[in-house]
Amino acid sequence: MQRTIFDTPIIRDVMPGVSRIFFKLIGWKVVGDFPAINKYVLIAAPHTSNWDFPVGLAICFLGGKKVYWMGKHTLFRGPLGPIARWLGGIAVDRRKSNSLVEQIAEVYQHSEQLIVAVPPEGTRKKVAQWKTGFYYIALQAKVPIVLGYLDFASKTGGCGKVFYPTGDIAQDMQEIQQFYHGIRGKNPDNQ
């Protein structure tokens, strides 16, 4: 994977302190620790607002974790492109039918440590159902799924349980989504 902001020693050492101040100012707190697992897919849900990114990034800094994230390809254009990649961004072009699941699963196979955050909604807008790419990435890469969350109602965020996909997607998705029942995004009408 490309170098990220976490690879810069000054930023890696300073950003947890900045994140603590940011959380104190906005009244947020982290609940739960990142699991002591080298590789996993991190669900980033619910995803209803642009605020999800700075709050989620602050949680990663506070947890001392290098987390890669997938974003719409248009975020990586122009002067913001290098910054987005530096922050761990992986451009995804949803207009193209490609083997993104296979590509990311292969990266997991060749990595000693890798956490990729995936918003299962795939957008900040309301969707009828979650996209399943995160599930199939975890299944093919043989890594667990960590249920990450941002609850704007309680101003808490962090990592919930570690879930190991069984291959029974209907049953597994039901169990995963049950965890998110009652967790409210910034714009709950978009959930």
mmCIF file of N, CA and C in Angstrom, residues 8-110:
data_model
loop_
_atom_site.group_PDB
_atom_site.id
_atom_site.type_symbol
_atom_site.label_atom_id
_atom_site.label_comp_id
_atom_site.label_asym_id
_atom_site.label_seq_id
_atom_site.Cartn_x
_atom_site.Cartn_y
_atom_site.Cartn_z
ATOM 1 N N THR A 8 4.472 9.352 8.683
ATOM 2 C CA THR A 8 5.220 10.562 8.974
ATOM 3 C C THR A 8 5.356 10.684 10.490
ATOM 4 N N PRO A 9 6.575 10.529 11.045
ATOM 5 C CA PRO A 9 6.730 10.502 12.503
ATOM 6 C C PRO A 9 6.151 11.708 13.227
ATOM 7 N N ILE A 10 6.356 12.907 12.725
ATOM 8 C CA ILE A 10 5.844 14.084 13.426
ATOM 9 C C ILE A 10 4.320 14.031 13.481
ATOM 10 N N ILE A 11 3.691 13.713 12.364
ATOM 11 C CA ILE A 11 2.227 13.639 12.315
ATOM 12 C C ILE A 11 1.737 12.503 13.207
ATOM 13 N N ARG A 12 2.393 11.342 13.139
ATOM 14 C CA ARG A 12 1.989 10.186 13.938
ATOM 15 C C ARG A 12 2.050 10.498 15.423
ATOM 16 N N ASP A 13 3.027 11.320 15.837
ATOM 17 C CA ASP A 13 3.190 11.647 17.245
ATOM 18 C C ASP A 13 2.313 12.817 17.684
ATOM 19 N N VAL A 14 2.017 13.739 16.786
ATOM 20 C CA VAL A 14 1.266 14.945 17.127
ATOM 21 C C VAL A 14 -0.251 14.745 17.005
ATOM 22 N N MET A 15 -0.695 13.997 15.999
ATOM 23 C CA MET A 15 -2.121 13.897 15.709
ATOM 24 C C MET A 15 -2.962 13.271 16.825
ATOM 25 N N PRO A 16 -2.459 12.311 17.603
ATOM 26 C CA PRO A 16 -3.292 11.847 18.725
ATOM 27 C C PRO A 16 -3.626 12.977 19.703
ATOM 28 N N GLY A 17 -2.676 13.856 19.970
ATOM 29 C CA GLY A 17 -2.939 14.995 20.856
ATOM 30 C C GLY A 17 -3.937 15.960 20.243
ATOM 31 N N VAL A 18 -3.772 16.240 18.945
ATOM 32 C CA VAL A 18 -4.722 17.114 18.245
ATOM 33 C C VAL A 18 -6.112 16.481 18.263
ATOM 34 N N SER A 19 -6.176 15.167 18.065
ATOM 35 C CA SER A 19 -7.458 14.458 18.064
ATOM 36 C C SER A 19 -8.116 14.509 19.440
ATOM 37 N N ARG A 20 -7.323 14.396 20.510
ATOM 38 C CA ARG A 20 -7.877 14.507 21.868
ATOM 39 C C ARG A 20 -8.496 15.883 22.086
ATOM 40 N N ILE A 21 -7.813 16.922 21.642
ATOM 41 C CA ILE A 21 -8.328 18.294 21.768
ATOM 42 C C ILE A 21 -9.607 18.444 20.925
ATOM 43 N N PHE A 22 -9.576 17.936 19.692
ATOM 44 C CA PHE A 22 -10.742 17.982 18.803
ATOM 45 C C PHE A 22 -11.942 17.309 19.458
ATOM 46 N N PHE A 23 -11.731 16.123 20.024
ATOM 47 C CA PHE A 23 -12.828 15.400 20.665
ATOM 48 C C PHE A 23 -13.337 16.135 21.898
ATOM 49 N N LYS A 24 -12.434 16.742 22.649
ATOM 50 C CA LYS A 24 -12.856 17.509 23.828
ATOM 51 C C LYS A 24 -13.725 18.692 23.390
ATOM 52 N N LEU A 25 -13.324 19.363 22.307
ATOM 53 C CA LEU A 25 -14.075 20.521 21.816
ATOM 54 C C LEU A 25 -15.466 20.141 21.299
ATOM 55 N N ILE A 26 -15.572 18.994 20.634
ATOM 56 C CA ILE A 26 -16.869 18.605 20.067
ATOM 57 C C ILE A 26 -17.654 17.669 20.988
ATOM 58 N N GLY A 27 -17.060 17.304 22.129
ATOM 59 C CA GLY A 27 -17.771 16.504 23.122
ATOM 60 C C GLY A 27 -17.881 15.026 22.804
ATOM 61 N N TRP A 28 -16.942 14.496 22.012
ATOM 62 C CA TRP A 28 -16.967 13.082 21.639
ATOM 63 C C TRP A 28 -16.023 12.272 22.508
ATOM 64 N N LYS A 29 -16.262 10.950 22.543
ATOM 65 C CA LYS A 29 -15.308 10.047 23.190
ATOM 66 C C LYS A 29 -15.268 8.717 22.438
ATOM 67 N N VAL A 30 -14.133 8.059 22.571
ATOM 68 C CA VAL A 30 -13.930 6.760 21.936
ATOM 69 C C VAL A 30 -14.362 5.679 22.916
ATOM 70 N N VAL A 31 -15.138 4.719 22.400
ATOM 71 C CA VAL A 31 -15.584 3.595 23.210
ATOM 72 C C VAL A 31 -15.074 2.321 22.549
ATOM 73 N N GLY A 32 -14.382 1.502 23.294
ATOM 74 C CA GLY A 32 -13.844 0.263 22.736
ATOM 75 C C GLY A 32 -12.510 0.491 22.073
ATOM 76 N N ASP A 33 -11.674 -0.514 22.144
ATOM 77 C CA ASP A 33 -10.342 -0.453 21.545
ATOM 78 C C ASP A 33 -10.344 -1.118 20.178
ATOM 79 N N PHE A 34 -9.376 -0.727 19.359
ATOM 80 C CA PHE A 34 -9.149 -1.468 18.129
ATOM 81 C C PHE A 34 -8.671 -2.861 18.533
ATOM 82 N N PRO A 35 -9.161 -3.903 17.886
ATOM 83 C CA PRO A 35 -8.721 -5.247 18.267
ATOM 84 C C PRO A 35 -7.239 -5.479 17.951
ATOM 85 N N ALA A 36 -6.619 -6.336 18.720
ATOM 86 C CA ALA A 36 -5.205 -6.662 18.529
ATOM 87 C C ALA A 36 -5.080 -7.745 17.454
ATOM 88 N N ILE A 37 -5.529 -7.412 16.269
ATOM 89 C CA ILE A 37 -5.490 -8.313 15.107
ATOM 90 C C ILE A 37 -4.753 -7.556 14.014
ATOM 91 N N ASN A 38 -3.880 -8.234 13.293
ATOM 92 C CA ASN A 38 -3.088 -7.557 12.269
ATOM 93 C C ASN A 38 -3.863 -7.180 11.012
ATOM 94 N N LYS A 39 -4.867 -7.986 10.643
ATOM 95 C CA LYS A 39 -5.579 -7.736 9.391
ATOM 96 C C LYS A 39 -7.074 -7.903 9.601
ATOM 97 N N TYR A 40 -7.828 -6.898 9.143
ATOM 98 C CA TYR A 40 -9.282 -7.015 9.162
ATOM 99 C C TYR A 40 -9.912 -5.926 8.304
ATOM 100 N N VAL A 41 -11.175 -6.152 7.967
ATOM 101 C CA VAL A 41 -11.988 -5.152 7.293
ATOM 102 C C VAL A 41 -12.749 -4.424 8.396
ATOM 103 N N LEU A 42 -12.695 -3.109 8.375
ATOM 104 C CA LEU A 42 -13.371 -2.284 9.381
ATOM 105 C C LEU A 42 -14.603 -1.642 8.752
ATOM 106 N N ILE A 43 -15.778 -2.028 9.231
ATOM 107 C CA ILE A 43 -16.994 -1.387 8.754
ATOM 108 C C ILE A 43 -17.021 0.023 9.330
ATOM 109 N N ALA A 44 -17.321 1.000 8.484
ATOM 110 C CA ALA A 44 -17.472 2.389 8.911
ATOM 111 C C ALA A 44 -18.934 2.764 8.718
ATOM 112 N N ALA A 45 -19.723 2.626 9.791
ATOM 113 C CA ALA A 45 -21.167 2.848 9.666
ATOM 114 C C ALA A 45 -21.715 3.492 10.931
ATOM 115 N N PRO A 46 -22.827 4.153 10.844
ATOM 116 C CA PRO A 46 -23.482 4.560 9.606
ATOM 117 C C PRO A 46 -22.726 5.706 8.934
ATOM 118 N N HIS A 47 -22.855 5.794 7.631
ATOM 119 C CA HIS A 47 -22.168 6.828 6.854
ATOM 120 C C HIS A 47 -23.232 7.761 6.277
ATOM 121 N N THR A 48 -23.455 8.899 6.954
ATOM 122 C CA THR A 48 -24.542 9.797 6.553
ATOM 123 C C THR A 48 -24.100 11.237 6.339
ATOM 124 N N SER A 49 -22.810 11.543 6.581
ATOM 125 C CA SER A 49 -22.381 12.940 6.568
ATOM 126 C C SER A 49 -20.896 13.047 6.248
ATOM 127 N N ASN A 50 -20.490 14.215 5.767
ATOM 128 C CA ASN A 50 -19.063 14.469 5.580
ATOM 129 C C ASN A 50 -18.331 14.513 6.921
ATOM 130 N N TRP A 51 -19.036 14.750 8.016
ATOM 131 C CA TRP A 51 -18.418 14.770 9.342
ATOM 132 C C TRP A 51 -17.890 13.396 9.753
ATOM 133 N N ASP A 52 -18.385 12.346 9.121
ATOM 134 C CA ASP A 52 -17.921 10.995 9.455
ATOM 135 C C ASP A 52 -16.415 10.871 9.263
ATOM 136 N N PHE A 53 -15.888 11.541 8.237
ATOM 137 C CA PHE A 53 -14.462 11.402 7.934
ATOM 138 C C PHE A 53 -13.561 11.980 9.030
ATOM 139 N N PRO A 54 -13.701 13.264 9.411
ATOM 140 C CA PRO A 54 -12.787 13.769 10.443
ATOM 141 C C PRO A 54 -12.972 13.083 11.794
ATOM 142 N N VAL A 55 -14.211 12.742 12.138
ATOM 143 C CA VAL A 55 -14.439 12.052 13.409
ATOM 144 C C VAL A 55 -13.808 10.658 13.365
ATOM 145 N N GLY A 56 -14.026 9.934 12.267
ATOM 146 C CA GLY A 56 -13.437 8.599 12.118
ATOM 147 C C GLY A 56 -11.922 8.638 12.082
ATOM 148 N N LEU A 57 -11.367 9.632 11.392
ATOM 149 C CA LEU A 57 -9.914 9.774 11.319
ATOM 150 C C LEU A 57 -9.332 10.058 12.704
ATOM 151 N N ALA A 58 -10.016 10.897 13.476
ATOM 152 C CA ALA A 58 -9.556 11.187 14.838
ATOM 153 C C ALA A 58 -9.543 9.919 15.691
ATOM 154 N N ILE A 59 -10.556 9.075 15.532
ATOM 155 C CA ILE A 59 -10.597 7.808 16.273
ATOM 156 C C ILE A 59 -9.396 6.942 15.904
ATOM 157 N N CYS A 60 -9.047 6.907 14.622
ATOM 158 C CA CYS A 60 -7.876 6.128 14.181
ATOM 159 C C CYS A 60 -6.594 6.682 14.788
ATOM 160 N N PHE A 61 -6.445 8.013 14.800
ATOM 161 C CA PHE A 61 -5.266 8.623 15.413
ATOM 162 C C PHE A 61 -5.201 8.295 16.900
ATOM 163 N N LEU A 62 -6.341 8.403 17.587
ATOM 164 C CA LEU A 62 -6.365 8.107 19.020
ATOM 165 C C LEU A 62 -6.038 6.644 19.305
ATOM 166 N N GLY A 63 -6.447 5.767 18.387
ATOM 167 C CA GLY A 63 -6.154 4.340 18.548
ATOM 168 C C GLY A 63 -4.786 3.947 18.034
ATOM 169 N N GLY A 64 -4.075 4.901 17.418
ATOM 170 C CA GLY A 64 -2.740 4.615 16.895
ATOM 171 C C GLY A 64 -2.739 3.624 15.742
ATOM 172 N N LYS A 65 -3.814 3.611 14.977
ATOM 173 C CA LYS A 65 -3.936 2.644 13.879
ATOM 174 C C LYS A 65 -3.812 3.305 12.518
ATOM 175 N N LYS A 66 -3.079 2.653 11.641
ATOM 176 C CA LYS A 66 -2.991 3.050 10.237
ATOM 177 C C LYS A 66 -4.159 2.364 9.541
ATOM 178 N N VAL A 67 -5.133 3.163 9.144
ATOM 179 C CA VAL A 67 -6.331 2.618 8.523
ATOM 180 C C VAL A 67 -6.469 3.204 7.122
ATOM 181 N N TYR A 68 -6.578 2.336 6.154
ATOM 182 C CA TYR A 68 -6.835 2.753 4.784
ATOM 183 C C TYR A 68 -8.341 2.839 4.609
ATOM 184 N N TRP A 69 -8.788 3.638 3.661
ATOM 185 C CA TRP A 69 -10.218 3.802 3.429
ATOM 186 C C TRP A 69 -10.483 3.931 1.940
ATOM 187 N N MET A 70 -11.671 3.516 1.553
ATOM 188 C CA MET A 70 -12.071 3.599 0.150
ATOM 189 C C MET A 70 -12.956 4.816 -0.033
ATOM 190 N N GLY A 71 -12.703 5.559 -1.094
ATOM 191 C CA GLY A 71 -13.496 6.744 -1.382
ATOM 192 C C GLY A 71 -13.791 6.869 -2.857
ATOM 193 N N LYS A 72 -14.824 7.612 -3.152
ATOM 194 C CA LYS A 72 -15.229 7.874 -4.530
ATOM 195 C C LYS A 72 -14.050 8.461 -5.310
ATOM 196 N N HIS A 73 -13.825 7.960 -6.521
ATOM 197 C CA HIS A 73 -12.662 8.351 -7.325
ATOM 198 C C HIS A 73 -12.531 9.858 -7.504
ATOM 199 N N THR A 74 -13.658 10.577 -7.493
ATOM 200 C CA THR A 74 -13.605 12.023 -7.707
ATOM 201 C C THR A 74 -12.916 12.760 -6.555
ATOM 202 N N LEU A 75 -12.836 12.138 -5.386
ATOM 203 C CA LEU A 75 -12.128 12.750 -4.257
ATOM 204 C C LEU A 75 -10.623 12.823 -4.499
ATOM 205 N N PHE A 76 -10.143 12.044 -5.446
ATOM 206 C CA PHE A 76 -8.711 11.923 -5.677
ATOM 207 C C PHE A 76 -8.231 12.752 -6.869
ATOM 208 N N ARG A 77 -9.087 13.633 -7.360
ATOM 209 C CA ARG A 77 -8.734 14.509 -8.474
ATOM 210 C C ARG A 77 -8.179 15.826 -7.943
ATOM 211 N N GLY A 78 -7.403 16.483 -8.775
ATOM 212 C CA GLY A 78 -6.907 17.818 -8.441
ATOM 213 C C GLY A 78 -5.975 17.840 -7.242
ATOM 214 N N PRO A 79 -5.896 18.982 -6.587
ATOM 215 C CA PRO A 79 -4.934 19.144 -5.495
ATOM 216 C C PRO A 79 -5.264 18.299 -4.255
ATOM 217 N N LEU A 80 -6.527 17.880 -4.112
ATOM 218 C CA LEU A 80 -6.890 17.056 -2.953
ATOM 219 C C LEU A 80 -6.468 15.593 -3.121
ATOM 220 N N GLY A 81 -6.186 15.178 -4.345
ATOM 221 C CA GLY A 81 -5.808 13.790 -4.613
ATOM 222 C C GLY A 81 -4.629 13.306 -3.790
ATOM 223 N N PRO A 82 -3.491 14.012 -3.859
ATOM 224 C CA PRO A 82 -2.339 13.559 -3.065
ATOM 225 C C PRO A 82 -2.614 13.557 -1.560
ATOM 226 N N ILE A 83 -3.407 14.527 -1.094
ATOM 227 C CA ILE A 83 -3.732 14.580 0.336
ATOM 228 C C ILE A 83 -4.603 13.382 0.712
ATOM 229 N N ALA A 84 -5.602 13.072 -0.134
ATOM 230 C CA ALA A 84 -6.484 11.929 0.138
ATOM 231 C C ALA A 84 -5.683 10.629 0.172
ATOM 232 N N ARG A 85 -4.757 10.463 -0.771
ATOM 233 C CA ARG A 85 -3.930 9.242 -0.772
ATOM 234 C C ARG A 85 -3.008 9.215 0.444
ATOM 235 N N TRP A 86 -2.466 10.361 0.808
ATOM 236 C CA TRP A 86 -1.578 10.463 1.965
ATOM 237 C C TRP A 86 -2.318 10.093 3.249
ATOM 238 N N LEU A 87 -3.616 10.404 3.287
ATOM 239 C CA LEU A 87 -4.435 10.065 4.451
ATOM 240 C C LEU A 87 -4.907 8.609 4.430
ATOM 241 N N GLY A 88 -4.434 7.830 3.459
ATOM 242 C CA GLY A 88 -4.777 6.406 3.404
ATOM 243 C C GLY A 88 -5.885 6.068 2.439
ATOM 244 N N GLY A 89 -6.260 7.011 1.577
ATOM 245 C CA GLY A 89 -7.368 6.798 0.657
ATOM 246 C C GLY A 89 -7.038 5.879 -0.500
ATOM 247 N N ILE A 90 -8.014 5.080 -0.872
ATOM 248 C CA ILE A 90 -7.943 4.191 -2.031
ATOM 249 C C ILE A 90 -9.096 4.595 -2.937
ATOM 250 N N ALA A 91 -8.783 5.066 -4.148
ATOM 251 C CA ALA A 91 -9.822 5.539 -5.075
ATOM 252 C C ALA A 91 -10.634 4.371 -5.622
ATOM 253 N N VAL A 92 -11.957 4.526 -5.604
ATOM 254 C CA VAL A 92 -12.865 3.513 -6.132
ATOM 255 C C VAL A 92 -13.768 4.187 -7.161
ATOM 256 N N ASP A 93 -13.751 3.655 -8.387
ATOM 257 C CA ASP A 93 -14.617 4.168 -9.447
ATOM 258 C C ASP A 93 -15.805 3.224 -9.572
ATOM 259 N N ARG A 94 -16.931 3.643 -9.020
ATOM 260 C CA ARG A 94 -18.114 2.784 -8.990
ATOM 261 C C ARG A 94 -18.786 2.661 -10.350
ATOM 262 N N ARG A 95 -18.365 3.467 -11.328
ATOM 263 C CA ARG A 95 -18.944 3.376 -12.673
ATOM 264 C C ARG A 95 -18.407 2.169 -13.411
ATOM 265 N N LYS A 96 -17.260 1.681 -12.981
ATOM 266 C CA LYS A 96 -16.614 0.575 -13.675
ATOM 267 C C LYS A 96 -16.913 -0.745 -12.980
ATOM 268 N N SER A 97 -17.110 -1.752 -13.783
ATOM 269 C CA SER A 97 -17.292 -3.095 -13.246
ATOM 270 C C SER A 97 -15.914 -3.754 -13.249
ATOM 271 N N ASN A 98 -15.269 -3.723 -12.093
ATOM 272 C CA ASN A 98 -13.938 -4.325 -12.024
ATOM 273 C C ASN A 98 -13.873 -5.282 -10.845
ATOM 274 N N SER A 99 -12.761 -5.865 -10.659
ATOM 275 C CA SER A 99 -12.601 -6.877 -9.621
ATOM 276 C C SER A 99 -12.019 -6.261 -8.350
ATOM 277 N N LEU A 100 -12.652 -5.202 -7.857
ATOM 278 C CA LEU A 100 -12.148 -4.520 -6.664
ATOM 279 C C LEU A 100 -12.047 -5.478 -5.486
ATOM 280 N N VAL A 101 -13.052 -6.317 -5.299
ATOM 281 C CA VAL A 101 -13.026 -7.278 -4.194
ATOM 282 C C VAL A 101 -11.797 -8.164 -4.308
ATOM 283 N N GLU A 102 -11.552 -8.709 -5.484
ATOM 284 C CA GLU A 102 -10.402 -9.595 -5.683
ATOM 285 C C GLU A 102 -9.082 -8.848 -5.490
ATOM 286 N N GLN A 103 -9.032 -7.606 -5.994
ATOM 287 C CA GLN A 103 -7.802 -6.826 -5.856
ATOM 288 C C GLN A 103 -7.478 -6.545 -4.393
ATOM 289 N N ILE A 104 -8.466 -6.105 -3.631
ATOM 290 C CA ILE A 104 -8.227 -5.794 -2.220
ATOM 291 C C ILE A 104 -7.939 -7.075 -1.440
ATOM 292 N N ALA A 105 -8.643 -8.158 -1.736
ATOM 293 C CA ALA A 105 -8.388 -9.436 -1.066
ATOM 294 C C ALA A 105 -6.955 -9.891 -1.316
ATOM 295 N N GLU A 106 -6.454 -9.680 -2.524
ATOM 296 C CA GLU A 106 -5.071 -10.051 -2.839
ATOM 297 C C GLU A 106 -4.076 -9.190 -2.062
ATOM 298 N N VAL A 107 -4.380 -7.912 -1.905
ATOM 299 C CA VAL A 107 -3.509 -7.036 -1.112
ATOM 300 C C VAL A 107 -3.442 -7.554 0.328
ATOM 301 N N TYR A 108 -4.571 -7.988 0.871
ATOM 302 C CA TYR A 108 -4.579 -8.572 2.215
ATOM 303 C C TYR A 108 -3.662 -9.791 2.279
ATOM 304 N N GLN A 109 -3.724 -10.632 1.245
ATOM 305 C CA GLN A 109 -2.910 -11.857 1.229
ATOM 306 C C GLN A 109 -1.414 -11.547 1.299
ATOM 307 N N HIS A 110 -1.007 -10.417 0.726
ATOM 308 C CA HIS A 110 0.410 -10.069 0.661
ATOM 309 C C HIS A 110 0.843 -9.081 1.741
#
